mmCIF file of C-alpha atoms in Angstrom:
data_model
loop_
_atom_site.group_PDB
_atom_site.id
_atom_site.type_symbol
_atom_site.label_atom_id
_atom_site.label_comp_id
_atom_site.label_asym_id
_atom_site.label_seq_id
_atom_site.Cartn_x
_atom_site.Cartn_y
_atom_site.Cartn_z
ATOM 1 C CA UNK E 1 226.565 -7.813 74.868
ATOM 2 C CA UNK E 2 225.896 -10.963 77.129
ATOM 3 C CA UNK E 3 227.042 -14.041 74.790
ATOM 4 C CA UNK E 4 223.795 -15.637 73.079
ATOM 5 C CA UNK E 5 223.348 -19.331 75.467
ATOM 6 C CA UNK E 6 224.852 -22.354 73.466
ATOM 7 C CA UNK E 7 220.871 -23.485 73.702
ATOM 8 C CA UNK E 8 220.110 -22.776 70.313
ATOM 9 C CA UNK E 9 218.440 -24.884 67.593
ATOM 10 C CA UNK E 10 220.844 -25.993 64.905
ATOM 11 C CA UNK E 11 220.810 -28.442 61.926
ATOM 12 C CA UNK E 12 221.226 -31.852 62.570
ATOM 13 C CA UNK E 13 224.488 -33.738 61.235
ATOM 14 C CA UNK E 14 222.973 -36.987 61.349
ATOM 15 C CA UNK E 15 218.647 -36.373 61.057
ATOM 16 C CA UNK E 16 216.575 -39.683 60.881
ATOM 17 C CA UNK E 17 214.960 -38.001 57.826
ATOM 18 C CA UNK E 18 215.005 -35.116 55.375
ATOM 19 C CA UNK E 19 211.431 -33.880 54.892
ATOM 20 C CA UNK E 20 210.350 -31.948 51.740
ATOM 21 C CA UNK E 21 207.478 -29.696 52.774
ATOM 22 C CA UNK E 22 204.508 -29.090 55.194
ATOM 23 C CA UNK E 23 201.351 -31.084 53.854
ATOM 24 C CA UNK E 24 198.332 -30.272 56.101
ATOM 25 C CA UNK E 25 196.760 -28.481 59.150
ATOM 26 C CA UNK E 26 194.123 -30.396 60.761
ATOM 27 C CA UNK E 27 191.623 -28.174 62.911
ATOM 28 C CA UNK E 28 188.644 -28.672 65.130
ATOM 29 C CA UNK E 29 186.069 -26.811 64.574
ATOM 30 C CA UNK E 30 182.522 -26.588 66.419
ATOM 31 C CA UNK E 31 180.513 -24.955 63.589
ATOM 32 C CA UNK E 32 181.845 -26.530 60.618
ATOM 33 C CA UNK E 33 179.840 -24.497 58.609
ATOM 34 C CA UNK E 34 180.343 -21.499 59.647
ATOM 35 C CA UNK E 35 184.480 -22.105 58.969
ATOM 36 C CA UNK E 36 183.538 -23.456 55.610
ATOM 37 C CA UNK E 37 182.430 -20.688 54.089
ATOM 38 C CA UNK E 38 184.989 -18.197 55.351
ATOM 39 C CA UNK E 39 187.481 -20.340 53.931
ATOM 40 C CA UNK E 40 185.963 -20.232 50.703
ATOM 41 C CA UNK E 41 186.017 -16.718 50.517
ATOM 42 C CA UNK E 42 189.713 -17.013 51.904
ATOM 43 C CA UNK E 43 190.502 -18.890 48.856
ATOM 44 C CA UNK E 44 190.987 -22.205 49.476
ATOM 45 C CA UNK E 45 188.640 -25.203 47.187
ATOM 46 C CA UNK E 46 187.079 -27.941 48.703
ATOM 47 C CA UNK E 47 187.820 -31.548 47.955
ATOM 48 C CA UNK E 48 185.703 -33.491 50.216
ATOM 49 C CA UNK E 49 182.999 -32.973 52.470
ATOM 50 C CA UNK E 50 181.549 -34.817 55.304
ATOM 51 C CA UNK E 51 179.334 -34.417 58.052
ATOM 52 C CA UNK E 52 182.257 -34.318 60.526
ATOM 53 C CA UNK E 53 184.954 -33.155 58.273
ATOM 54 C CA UNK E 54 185.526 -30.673 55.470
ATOM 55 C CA UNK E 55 188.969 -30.620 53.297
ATOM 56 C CA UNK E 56 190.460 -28.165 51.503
ATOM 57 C CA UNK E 57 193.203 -27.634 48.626
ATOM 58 C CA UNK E 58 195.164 -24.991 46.685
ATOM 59 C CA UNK E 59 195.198 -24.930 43.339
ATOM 60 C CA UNK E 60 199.541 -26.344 43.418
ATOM 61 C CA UNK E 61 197.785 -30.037 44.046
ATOM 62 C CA UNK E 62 194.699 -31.755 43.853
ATOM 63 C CA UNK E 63 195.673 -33.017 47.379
ATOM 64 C CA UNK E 64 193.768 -31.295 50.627
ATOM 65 C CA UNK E 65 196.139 -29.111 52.777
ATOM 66 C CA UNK E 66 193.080 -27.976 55.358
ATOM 67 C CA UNK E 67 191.434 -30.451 57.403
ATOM 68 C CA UNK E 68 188.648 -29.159 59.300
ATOM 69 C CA UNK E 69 187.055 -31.709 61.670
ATOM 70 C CA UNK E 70 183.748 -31.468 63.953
ATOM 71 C CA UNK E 71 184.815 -31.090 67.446
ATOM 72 C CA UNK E 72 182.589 -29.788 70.958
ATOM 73 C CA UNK E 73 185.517 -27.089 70.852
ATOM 74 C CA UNK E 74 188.321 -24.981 68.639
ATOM 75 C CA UNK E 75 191.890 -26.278 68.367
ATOM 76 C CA UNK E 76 194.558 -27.938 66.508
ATOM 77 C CA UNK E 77 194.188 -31.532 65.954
ATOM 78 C CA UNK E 78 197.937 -32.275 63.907
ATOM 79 C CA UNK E 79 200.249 -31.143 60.844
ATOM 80 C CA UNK E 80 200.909 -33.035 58.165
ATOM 81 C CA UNK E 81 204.384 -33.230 56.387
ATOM 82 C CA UNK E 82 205.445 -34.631 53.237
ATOM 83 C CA UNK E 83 209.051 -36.439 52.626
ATOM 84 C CA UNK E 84 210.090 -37.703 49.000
ATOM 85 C CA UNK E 85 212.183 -40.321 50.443
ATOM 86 C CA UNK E 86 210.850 -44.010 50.658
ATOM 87 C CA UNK E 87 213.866 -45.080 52.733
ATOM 88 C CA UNK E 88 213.421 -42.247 55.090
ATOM 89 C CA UNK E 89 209.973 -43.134 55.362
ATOM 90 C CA UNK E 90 210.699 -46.700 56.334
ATOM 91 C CA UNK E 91 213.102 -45.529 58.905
ATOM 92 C CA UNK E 92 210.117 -43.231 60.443
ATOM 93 C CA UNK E 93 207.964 -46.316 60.816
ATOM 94 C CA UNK E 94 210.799 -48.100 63.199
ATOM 95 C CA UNK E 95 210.451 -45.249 65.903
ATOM 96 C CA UNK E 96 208.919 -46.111 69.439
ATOM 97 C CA UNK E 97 205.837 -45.040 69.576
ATOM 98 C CA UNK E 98 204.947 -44.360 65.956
ATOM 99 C CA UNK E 99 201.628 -45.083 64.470
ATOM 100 C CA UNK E 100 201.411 -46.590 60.921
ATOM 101 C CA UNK E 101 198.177 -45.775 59.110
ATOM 102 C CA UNK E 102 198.253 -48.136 55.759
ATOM 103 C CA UNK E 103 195.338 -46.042 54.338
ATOM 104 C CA UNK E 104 196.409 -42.796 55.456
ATOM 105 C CA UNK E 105 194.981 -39.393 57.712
ATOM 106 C CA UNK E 106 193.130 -37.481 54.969
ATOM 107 C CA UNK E 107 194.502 -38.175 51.414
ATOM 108 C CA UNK E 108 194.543 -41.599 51.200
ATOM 109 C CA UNK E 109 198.235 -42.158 51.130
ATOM 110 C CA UNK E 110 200.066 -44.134 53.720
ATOM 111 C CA UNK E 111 201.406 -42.424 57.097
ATOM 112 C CA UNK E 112 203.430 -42.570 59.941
ATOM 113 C CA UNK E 113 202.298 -40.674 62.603
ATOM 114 C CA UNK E 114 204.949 -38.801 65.572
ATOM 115 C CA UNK E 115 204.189 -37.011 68.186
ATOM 116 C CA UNK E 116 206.339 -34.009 68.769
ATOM 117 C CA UNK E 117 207.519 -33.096 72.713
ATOM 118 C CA UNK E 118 204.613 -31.172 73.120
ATOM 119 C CA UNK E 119 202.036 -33.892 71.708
ATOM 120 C CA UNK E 120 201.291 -32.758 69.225
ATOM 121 C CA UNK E 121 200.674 -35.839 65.994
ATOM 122 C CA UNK E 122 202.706 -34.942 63.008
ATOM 123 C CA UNK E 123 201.463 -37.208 59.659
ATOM 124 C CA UNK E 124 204.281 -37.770 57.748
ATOM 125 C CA UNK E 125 203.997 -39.081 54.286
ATOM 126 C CA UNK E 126 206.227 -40.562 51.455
ATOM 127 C CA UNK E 127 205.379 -38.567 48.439
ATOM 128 C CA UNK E 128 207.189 -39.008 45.125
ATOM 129 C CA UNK E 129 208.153 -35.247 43.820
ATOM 130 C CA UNK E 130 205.932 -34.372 41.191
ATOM 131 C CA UNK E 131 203.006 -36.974 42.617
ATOM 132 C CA UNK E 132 200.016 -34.320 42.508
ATOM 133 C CA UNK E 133 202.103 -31.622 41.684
ATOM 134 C CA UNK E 134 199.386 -29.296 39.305
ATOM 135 C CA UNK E 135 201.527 -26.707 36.970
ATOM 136 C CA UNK E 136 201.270 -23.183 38.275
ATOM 137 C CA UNK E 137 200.588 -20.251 36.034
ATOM 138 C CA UNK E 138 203.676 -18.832 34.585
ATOM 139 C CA UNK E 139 201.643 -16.027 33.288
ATOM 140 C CA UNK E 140 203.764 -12.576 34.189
ATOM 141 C CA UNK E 141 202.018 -10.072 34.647
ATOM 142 C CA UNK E 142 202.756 -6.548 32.806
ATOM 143 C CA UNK E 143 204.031 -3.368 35.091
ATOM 144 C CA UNK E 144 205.336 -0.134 33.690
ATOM 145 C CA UNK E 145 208.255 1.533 34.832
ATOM 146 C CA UNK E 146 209.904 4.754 34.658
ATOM 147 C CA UNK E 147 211.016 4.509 31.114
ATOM 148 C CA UNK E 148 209.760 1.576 30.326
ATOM 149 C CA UNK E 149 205.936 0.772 29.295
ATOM 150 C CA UNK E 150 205.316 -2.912 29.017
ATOM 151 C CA UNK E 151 201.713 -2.636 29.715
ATOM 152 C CA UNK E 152 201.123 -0.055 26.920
ATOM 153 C CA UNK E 153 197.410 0.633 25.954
ATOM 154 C CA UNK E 154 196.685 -2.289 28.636
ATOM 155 C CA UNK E 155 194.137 -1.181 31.329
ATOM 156 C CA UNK E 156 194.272 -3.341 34.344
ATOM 157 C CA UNK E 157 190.933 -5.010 35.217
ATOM 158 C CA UNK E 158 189.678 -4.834 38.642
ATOM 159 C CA UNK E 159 188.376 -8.321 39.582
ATOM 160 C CA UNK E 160 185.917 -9.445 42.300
ATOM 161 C CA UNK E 161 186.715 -12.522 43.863
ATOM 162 C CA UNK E 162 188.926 -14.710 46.523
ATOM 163 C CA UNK E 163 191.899 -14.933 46.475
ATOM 164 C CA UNK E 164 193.786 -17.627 44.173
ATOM 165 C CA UNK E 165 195.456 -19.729 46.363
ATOM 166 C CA UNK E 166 198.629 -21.461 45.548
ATOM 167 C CA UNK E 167 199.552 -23.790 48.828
ATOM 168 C CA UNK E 168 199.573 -24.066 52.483
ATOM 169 C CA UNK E 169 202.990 -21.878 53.338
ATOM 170 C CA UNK E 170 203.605 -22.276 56.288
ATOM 171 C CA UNK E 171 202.336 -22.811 60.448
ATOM 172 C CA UNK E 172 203.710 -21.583 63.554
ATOM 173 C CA UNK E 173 203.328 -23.319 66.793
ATOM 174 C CA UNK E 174 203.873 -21.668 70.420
ATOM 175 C CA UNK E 175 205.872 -24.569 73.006
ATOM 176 C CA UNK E 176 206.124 -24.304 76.339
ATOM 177 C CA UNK E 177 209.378 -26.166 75.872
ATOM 178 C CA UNK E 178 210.721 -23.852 73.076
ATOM 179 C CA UNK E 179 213.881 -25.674 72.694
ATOM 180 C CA UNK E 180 213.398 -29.159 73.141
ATOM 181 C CA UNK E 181 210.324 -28.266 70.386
ATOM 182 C CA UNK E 182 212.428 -26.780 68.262
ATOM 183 C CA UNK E 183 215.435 -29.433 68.483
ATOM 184 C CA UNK E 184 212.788 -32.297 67.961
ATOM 185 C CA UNK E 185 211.716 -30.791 64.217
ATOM 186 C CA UNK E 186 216.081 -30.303 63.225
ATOM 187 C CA UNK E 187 216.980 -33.939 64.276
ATOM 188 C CA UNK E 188 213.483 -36.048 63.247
ATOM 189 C CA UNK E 189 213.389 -33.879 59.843
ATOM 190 C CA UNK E 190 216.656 -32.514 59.085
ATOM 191 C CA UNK E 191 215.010 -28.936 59.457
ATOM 192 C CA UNK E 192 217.493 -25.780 59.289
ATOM 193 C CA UNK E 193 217.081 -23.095 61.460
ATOM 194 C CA UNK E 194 216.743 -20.196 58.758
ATOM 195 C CA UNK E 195 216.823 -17.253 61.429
ATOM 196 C CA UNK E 196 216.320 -17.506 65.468
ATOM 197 C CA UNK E 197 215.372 -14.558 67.151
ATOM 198 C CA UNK E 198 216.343 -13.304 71.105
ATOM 199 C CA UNK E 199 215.666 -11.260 73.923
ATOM 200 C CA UNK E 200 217.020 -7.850 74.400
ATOM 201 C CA UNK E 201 218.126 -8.447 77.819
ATOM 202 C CA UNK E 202 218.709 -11.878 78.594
ATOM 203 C CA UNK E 203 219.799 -12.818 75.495
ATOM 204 C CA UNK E 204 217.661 -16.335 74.961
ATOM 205 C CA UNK E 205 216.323 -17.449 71.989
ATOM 206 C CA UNK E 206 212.289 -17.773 71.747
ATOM 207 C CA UNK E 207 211.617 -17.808 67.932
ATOM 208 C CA UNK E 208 213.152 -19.721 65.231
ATOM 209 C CA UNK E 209 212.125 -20.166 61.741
ATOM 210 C CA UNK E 210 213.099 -23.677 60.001
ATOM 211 C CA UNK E 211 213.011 -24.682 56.777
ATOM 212 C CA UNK E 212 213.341 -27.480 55.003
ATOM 213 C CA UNK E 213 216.739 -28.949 53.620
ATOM 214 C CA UNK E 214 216.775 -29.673 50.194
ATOM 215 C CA UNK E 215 220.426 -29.513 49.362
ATOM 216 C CA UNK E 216 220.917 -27.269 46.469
ATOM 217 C CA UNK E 217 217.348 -26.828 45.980
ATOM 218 C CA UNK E 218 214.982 -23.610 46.780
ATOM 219 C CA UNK E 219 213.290 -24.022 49.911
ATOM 220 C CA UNK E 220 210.787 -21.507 51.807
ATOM 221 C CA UNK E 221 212.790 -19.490 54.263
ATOM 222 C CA UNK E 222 210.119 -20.696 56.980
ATOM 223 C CA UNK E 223 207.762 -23.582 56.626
ATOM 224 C CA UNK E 224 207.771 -24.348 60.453
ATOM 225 C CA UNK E 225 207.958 -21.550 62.971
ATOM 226 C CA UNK E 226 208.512 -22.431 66.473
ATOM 227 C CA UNK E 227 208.259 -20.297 69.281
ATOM 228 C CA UNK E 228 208.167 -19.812 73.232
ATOM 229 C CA UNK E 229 204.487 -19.800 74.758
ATOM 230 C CA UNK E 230 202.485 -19.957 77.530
ATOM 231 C CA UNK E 231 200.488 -22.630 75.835
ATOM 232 C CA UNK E 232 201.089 -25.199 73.685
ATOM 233 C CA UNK E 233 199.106 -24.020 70.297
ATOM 234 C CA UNK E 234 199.024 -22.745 66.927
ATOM 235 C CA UNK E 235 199.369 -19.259 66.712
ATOM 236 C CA UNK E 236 198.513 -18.755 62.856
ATOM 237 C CA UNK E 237 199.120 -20.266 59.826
ATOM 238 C CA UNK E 238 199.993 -18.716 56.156
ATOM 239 C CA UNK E 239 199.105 -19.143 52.397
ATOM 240 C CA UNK E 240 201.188 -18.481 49.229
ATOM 241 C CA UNK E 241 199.369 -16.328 46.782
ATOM 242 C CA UNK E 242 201.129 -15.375 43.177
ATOM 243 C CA UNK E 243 201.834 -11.604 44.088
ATOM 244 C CA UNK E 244 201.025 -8.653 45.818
ATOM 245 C CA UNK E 245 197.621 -7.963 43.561
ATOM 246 C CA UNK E 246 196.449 -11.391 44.601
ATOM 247 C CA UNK E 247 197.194 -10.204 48.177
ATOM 248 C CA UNK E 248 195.058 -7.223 47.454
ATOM 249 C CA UNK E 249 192.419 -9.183 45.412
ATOM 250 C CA UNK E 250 191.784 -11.393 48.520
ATOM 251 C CA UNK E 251 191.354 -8.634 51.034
ATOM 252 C CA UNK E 252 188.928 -6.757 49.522
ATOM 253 C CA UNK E 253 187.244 -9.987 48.656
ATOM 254 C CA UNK E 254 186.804 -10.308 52.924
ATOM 255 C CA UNK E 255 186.690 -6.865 53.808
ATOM 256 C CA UNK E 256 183.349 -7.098 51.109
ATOM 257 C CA UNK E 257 181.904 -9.856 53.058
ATOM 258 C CA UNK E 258 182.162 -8.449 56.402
ATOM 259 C CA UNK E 259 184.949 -9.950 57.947
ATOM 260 C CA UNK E 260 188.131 -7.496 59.656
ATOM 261 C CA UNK E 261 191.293 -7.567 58.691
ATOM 262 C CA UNK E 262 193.885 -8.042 61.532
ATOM 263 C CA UNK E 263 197.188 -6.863 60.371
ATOM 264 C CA UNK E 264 198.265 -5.388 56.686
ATOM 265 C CA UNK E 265 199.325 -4.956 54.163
ATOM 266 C CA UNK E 266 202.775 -5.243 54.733
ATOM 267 C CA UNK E 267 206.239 -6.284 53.916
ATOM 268 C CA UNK E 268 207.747 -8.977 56.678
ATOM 269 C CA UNK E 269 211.684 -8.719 57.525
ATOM 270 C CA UNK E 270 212.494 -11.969 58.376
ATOM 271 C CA UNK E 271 211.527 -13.792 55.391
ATOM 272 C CA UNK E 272 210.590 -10.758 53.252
ATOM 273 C CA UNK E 273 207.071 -11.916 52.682
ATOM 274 C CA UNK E 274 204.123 -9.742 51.474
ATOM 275 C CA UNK E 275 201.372 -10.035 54.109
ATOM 276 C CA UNK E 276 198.162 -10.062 54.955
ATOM 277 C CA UNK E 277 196.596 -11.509 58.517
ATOM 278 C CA UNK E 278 192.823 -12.109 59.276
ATOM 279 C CA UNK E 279 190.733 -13.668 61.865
ATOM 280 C CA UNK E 280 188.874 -16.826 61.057
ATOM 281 C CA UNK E 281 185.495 -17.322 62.777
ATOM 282 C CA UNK E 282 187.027 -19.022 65.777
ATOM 283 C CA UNK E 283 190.185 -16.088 66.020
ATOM 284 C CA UNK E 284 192.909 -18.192 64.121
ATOM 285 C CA UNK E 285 195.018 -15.943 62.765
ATOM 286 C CA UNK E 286 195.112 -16.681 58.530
ATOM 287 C CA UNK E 287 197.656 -15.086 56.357
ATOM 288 C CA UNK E 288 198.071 -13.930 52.497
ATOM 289 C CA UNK E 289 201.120 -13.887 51.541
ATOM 290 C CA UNK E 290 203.467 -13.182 48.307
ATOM 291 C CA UNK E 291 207.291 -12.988 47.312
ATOM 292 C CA UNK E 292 208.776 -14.687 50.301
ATOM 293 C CA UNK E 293 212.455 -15.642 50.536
ATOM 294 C CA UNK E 294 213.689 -19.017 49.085
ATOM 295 C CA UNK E 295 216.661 -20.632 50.406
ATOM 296 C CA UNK E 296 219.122 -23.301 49.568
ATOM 297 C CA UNK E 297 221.057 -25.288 52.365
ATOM 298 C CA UNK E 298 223.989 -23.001 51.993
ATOM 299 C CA UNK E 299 222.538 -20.339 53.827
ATOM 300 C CA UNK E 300 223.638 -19.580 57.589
ATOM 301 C CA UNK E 301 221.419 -19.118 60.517
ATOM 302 C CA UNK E 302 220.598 -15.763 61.137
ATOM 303 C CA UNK E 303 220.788 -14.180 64.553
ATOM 304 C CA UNK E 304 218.351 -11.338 65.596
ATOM 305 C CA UNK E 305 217.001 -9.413 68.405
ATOM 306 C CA UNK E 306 212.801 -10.132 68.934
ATOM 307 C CA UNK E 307 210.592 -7.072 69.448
ATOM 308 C CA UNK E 308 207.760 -5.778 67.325
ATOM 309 C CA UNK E 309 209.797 -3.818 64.680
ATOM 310 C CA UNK E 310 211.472 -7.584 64.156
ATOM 311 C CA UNK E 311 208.179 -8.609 62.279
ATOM 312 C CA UNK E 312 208.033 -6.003 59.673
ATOM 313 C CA UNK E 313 209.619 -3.394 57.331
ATOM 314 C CA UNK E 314 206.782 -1.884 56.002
ATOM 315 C CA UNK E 315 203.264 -1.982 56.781
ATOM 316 C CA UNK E 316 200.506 -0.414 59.269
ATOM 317 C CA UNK E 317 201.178 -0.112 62.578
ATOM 318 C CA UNK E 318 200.797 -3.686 64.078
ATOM 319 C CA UNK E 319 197.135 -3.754 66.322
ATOM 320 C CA UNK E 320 197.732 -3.758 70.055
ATOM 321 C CA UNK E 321 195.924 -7.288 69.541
ATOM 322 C CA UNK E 322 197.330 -8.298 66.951
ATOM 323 C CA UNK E 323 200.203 -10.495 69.398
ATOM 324 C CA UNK E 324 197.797 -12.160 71.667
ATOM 325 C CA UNK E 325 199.877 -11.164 75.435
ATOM 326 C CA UNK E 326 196.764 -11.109 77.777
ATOM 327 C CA UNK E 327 196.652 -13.582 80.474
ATOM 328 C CA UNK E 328 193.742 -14.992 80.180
ATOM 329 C CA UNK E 329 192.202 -17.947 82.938
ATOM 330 C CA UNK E 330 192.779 -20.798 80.671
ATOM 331 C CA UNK E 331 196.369 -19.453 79.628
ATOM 332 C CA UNK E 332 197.441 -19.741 82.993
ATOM 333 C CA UNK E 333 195.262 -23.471 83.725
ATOM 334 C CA UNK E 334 197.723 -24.820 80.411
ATOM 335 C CA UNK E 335 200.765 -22.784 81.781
ATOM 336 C CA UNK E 336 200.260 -24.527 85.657
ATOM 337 C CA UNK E 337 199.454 -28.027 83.875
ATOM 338 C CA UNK E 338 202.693 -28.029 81.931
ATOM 339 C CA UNK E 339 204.906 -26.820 85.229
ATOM 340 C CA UNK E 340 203.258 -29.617 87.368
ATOM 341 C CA UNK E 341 203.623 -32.270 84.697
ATOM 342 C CA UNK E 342 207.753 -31.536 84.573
ATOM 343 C CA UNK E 343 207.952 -29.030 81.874
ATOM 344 C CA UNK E 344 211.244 -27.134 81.657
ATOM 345 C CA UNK E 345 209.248 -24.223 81.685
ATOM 346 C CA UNK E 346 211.225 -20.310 82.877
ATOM 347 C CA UNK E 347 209.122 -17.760 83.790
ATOM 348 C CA UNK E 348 211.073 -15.133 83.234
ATOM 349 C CA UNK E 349 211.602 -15.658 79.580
ATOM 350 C CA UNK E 350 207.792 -15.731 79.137
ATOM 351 C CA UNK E 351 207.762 -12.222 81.530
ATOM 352 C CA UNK E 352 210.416 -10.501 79.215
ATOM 353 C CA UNK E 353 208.789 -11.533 75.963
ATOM 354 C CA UNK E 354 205.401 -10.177 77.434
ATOM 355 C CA UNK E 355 207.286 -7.498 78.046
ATOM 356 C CA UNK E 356 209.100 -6.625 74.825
ATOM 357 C CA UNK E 357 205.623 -8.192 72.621
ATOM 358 C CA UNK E 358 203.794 -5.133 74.043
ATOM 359 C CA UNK E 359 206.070 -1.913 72.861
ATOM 360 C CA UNK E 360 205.589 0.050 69.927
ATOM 361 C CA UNK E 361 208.447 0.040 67.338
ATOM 362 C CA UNK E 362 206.708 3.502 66.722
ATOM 363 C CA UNK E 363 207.321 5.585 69.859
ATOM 364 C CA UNK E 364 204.590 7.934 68.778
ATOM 365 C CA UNK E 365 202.055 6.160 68.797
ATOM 366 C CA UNK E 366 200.782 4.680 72.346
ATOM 367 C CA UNK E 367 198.842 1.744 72.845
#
C-alpha cells in the first residue's frame, strides 16, 4: 500500500484557541416561510421572528442554533462557534482581519467574526459553561430483555409529533482547498482530527471529522466535518435527538406531512450515530440523529479508506442521490472560479472521489 501523503490534518501543538462547541448555522433562504414550517415539524422551536429572519433553538438552551435569513437565493451565510475561554476570546479579537461585533450576530452576545480559507464568516463567541445551558431529561426509558422485564405491564404509547430536539450536532462543509480548510479549523480552534478518511488508489485524504478538544472531557466524535468538493458549500447538517424512538418519532412525524425521507434509518460507522437524513424545502440535507460517539482528547486519529460502505453499518441501501456527484453547470462555474482565482485545486482527486462516491457497497444491487 502506497504510504498515506504527510498532508494530513493534525492537532495543533500551539492553537490560538480551544473552542467548546458549534453554536449556529446561518442560512439564506428565499421563502422564509416555506423553511419555517418544515423546521417546525423537524423539531426545532422558534425564538424570534422577523420579517427577514427566523431563529431557531433546541430544547439544551434557550439560545437560537438556526438562523434563517431572507435572501433572493439558497445558501450558507456562516457558523457560529462557542469558546468558554475569555482569554482565548481576547486573543481572537487581535487577528488581521477580524470583525468585532459588541452586540453580537444573533443572540445578543459579543463576537468575533473569522473568515475561514474558503470565506466563509465563522462567529465565535465567549460563553461561560453552563450560561444557557437548560437541564436535559434524565428520564430512562424502560426496554425488556431476554430475561429481564423492566417494562412489565407497561405498554408503550405511540405518540404523534416532531421530533424533540436536543442541539445543533454537527455541519459539514465541502472545500475546494480540503487541506488548507481543514488545517485552518486544528490551528485557529485547537480542533482534533477524530478520523480522516482516503482514497483507494491514490491514497489522499478528502474527509476528516474534528472535534473539539476538551482535555479530559466528552466531546462529540464530529462537530465539524470537512471535506474535498467541487464547491465551496454545506453539504448537510445534523441534530441530536435522545434515542433511536425519537429518531423514529420524528420521521413519521415528516413522512405524515408529506415530505421524503432521503436516507434511513441507519447506524453510521464512523461516529456510530443513529441516523436519519431528509431534504429541506431548498434540498439541504437535515439529519436525526441518536447515540453518537463521545470522545476525550486521548483518542488517536483514525485512518480509513472512503467509499460508500465507509458511511454506514447498518441501514437501507444509500439512494443513488443521496451523495450529490452530478456535474451540474453551476458546479463547474464555482469549480473554474476557484482554479482561476489560485486555488490549489487537483482534479484528479475530485475524478477518483466521483468515482469511488458512485459504487454500491452492495454489488447486487445496480444503480
Amino acid at each position: 500500500m502506497k504510504q498515506i501523503p504527510s498532508a494530513c490534518p493534525v492537532r495543533s501543538d500551539r492553537p490560538l484557541s480551544k473552542a467548546a462547541d458549534i453554536a449556529y448555522i446561518r442560512l439564506g433562504r428565499e421563502n422564509l416561510e416555506s423553511a419555517s414550517e418544515y423546521y417546525q415539524d423537524f423539531g426545532l422551536d422558534i425564538v424570534e421572528k422577523k420579517e427577514d429572519r427566523i431563529l431557531f433553538r433546541g430544547n439544551s438552551s434557550d439560545l437560537p442554533c438556526w438562523s434563517l435569513e431572507k435572501a433572493d437565493r439558497d445558501f450558507l451565510i456562516g457558523l457560529g462557534i462557542y469558546l468558554h475561554s475569555s482569554e482565548d476570546f481576547e486573543r481572537l479579537k487581535t487577528i488581521p482581519g477580524a470583525e468585532f461585533l459588541q452586540n453580537g450576530r444573533i443572540n445578543s452576545i459579543p463576537c468575533v467574526t473569522l473568515f475561514d480559507p474558503s470565506g466563509l464568516p465563522v462567529d465565535v463567541m465567549y460563553v461561560p459553561e453552563e450560561k444557557n445551558k437548560n437541564p436535559i431529561d434524565p428520564t430512562e426509558e424502560l426496554w425488556n430483555y431476554p430475561g429481564e422485564s423492566r417494562r412489565a405491564n407497561l405498554p408503550r404509547p405511540c405518540e404523534s409529533r416532531p421530533s424533540k430536539i436536543n442541539r445543533l450536532g454537527h455541519a459539514v462543509f465541502l472545500k475546494q482547498e480540503f487541506l488548507k480548510n481543514a488545517s485552518w479549523y486544528c490551528d485557529t480552534f485547537g480542533m482534533i482530527p477524530s478520523d480522516i478518511q482516503i482514497l483507494p488508489e491514490s491514497k489522499e485524504p478528502v474527509i476528516v471529522f474534528l472535534r473539539f478538544d476538551r482535555g479530559e472531557i466528552l466531546s462529540d466524535h464530529h462537530s465539524i466535518v470537512i471535506a474535498s468538493g467541487i464547491t465551496d458549500s454545506l453539504e448537510h447538517c445534523a441534530f441530536e435527538l435522545k434515542d433511536l424512538d425519537e429518531v423514529a418519532t420524528g420521521r413519521e412525524w415528516l413522512l405524515g406531512k408529506g415530505y421524503h425521507s432521503s436516507w434511513g434509518i441507519g447506524r453510521h460507522l464512523l461516529g456510530s450515530q443513529i441516523f436519519d437524513y431528509h431534504r429541506d424545502p431548498a434540498g439541504m440535507l437535515v439529519e436525526h440523529y441518536a447515540d453518537g460517539d463521545k470522545f476525550d482528547n486521548s483518542v488517536p486519529t483514525g485512518i480509513h479508506l472512503i467509499n460508500r460502505k465507509s458511511l454506514y453499518q447498518w441501514g437501507e441501501n444509500m439512494p443513488k442521490d443521496f451523495l450529490d456527484t452530478k456535474l451540474s453547470l453551476q458546479k463547474l462555474l464555482e469549480l473554474w472560479k476557484g482554479i482561476i482565482s489560485g486555488r490549489r485545486i487537483s482534479i484528479p482527486i475530485l475524478i477518483e472521489l466521483k468515482k469511488v462516491a458512485e459504487i454500491s457497497p452492495r454489488t447486487w444491487i445496480k444503480y
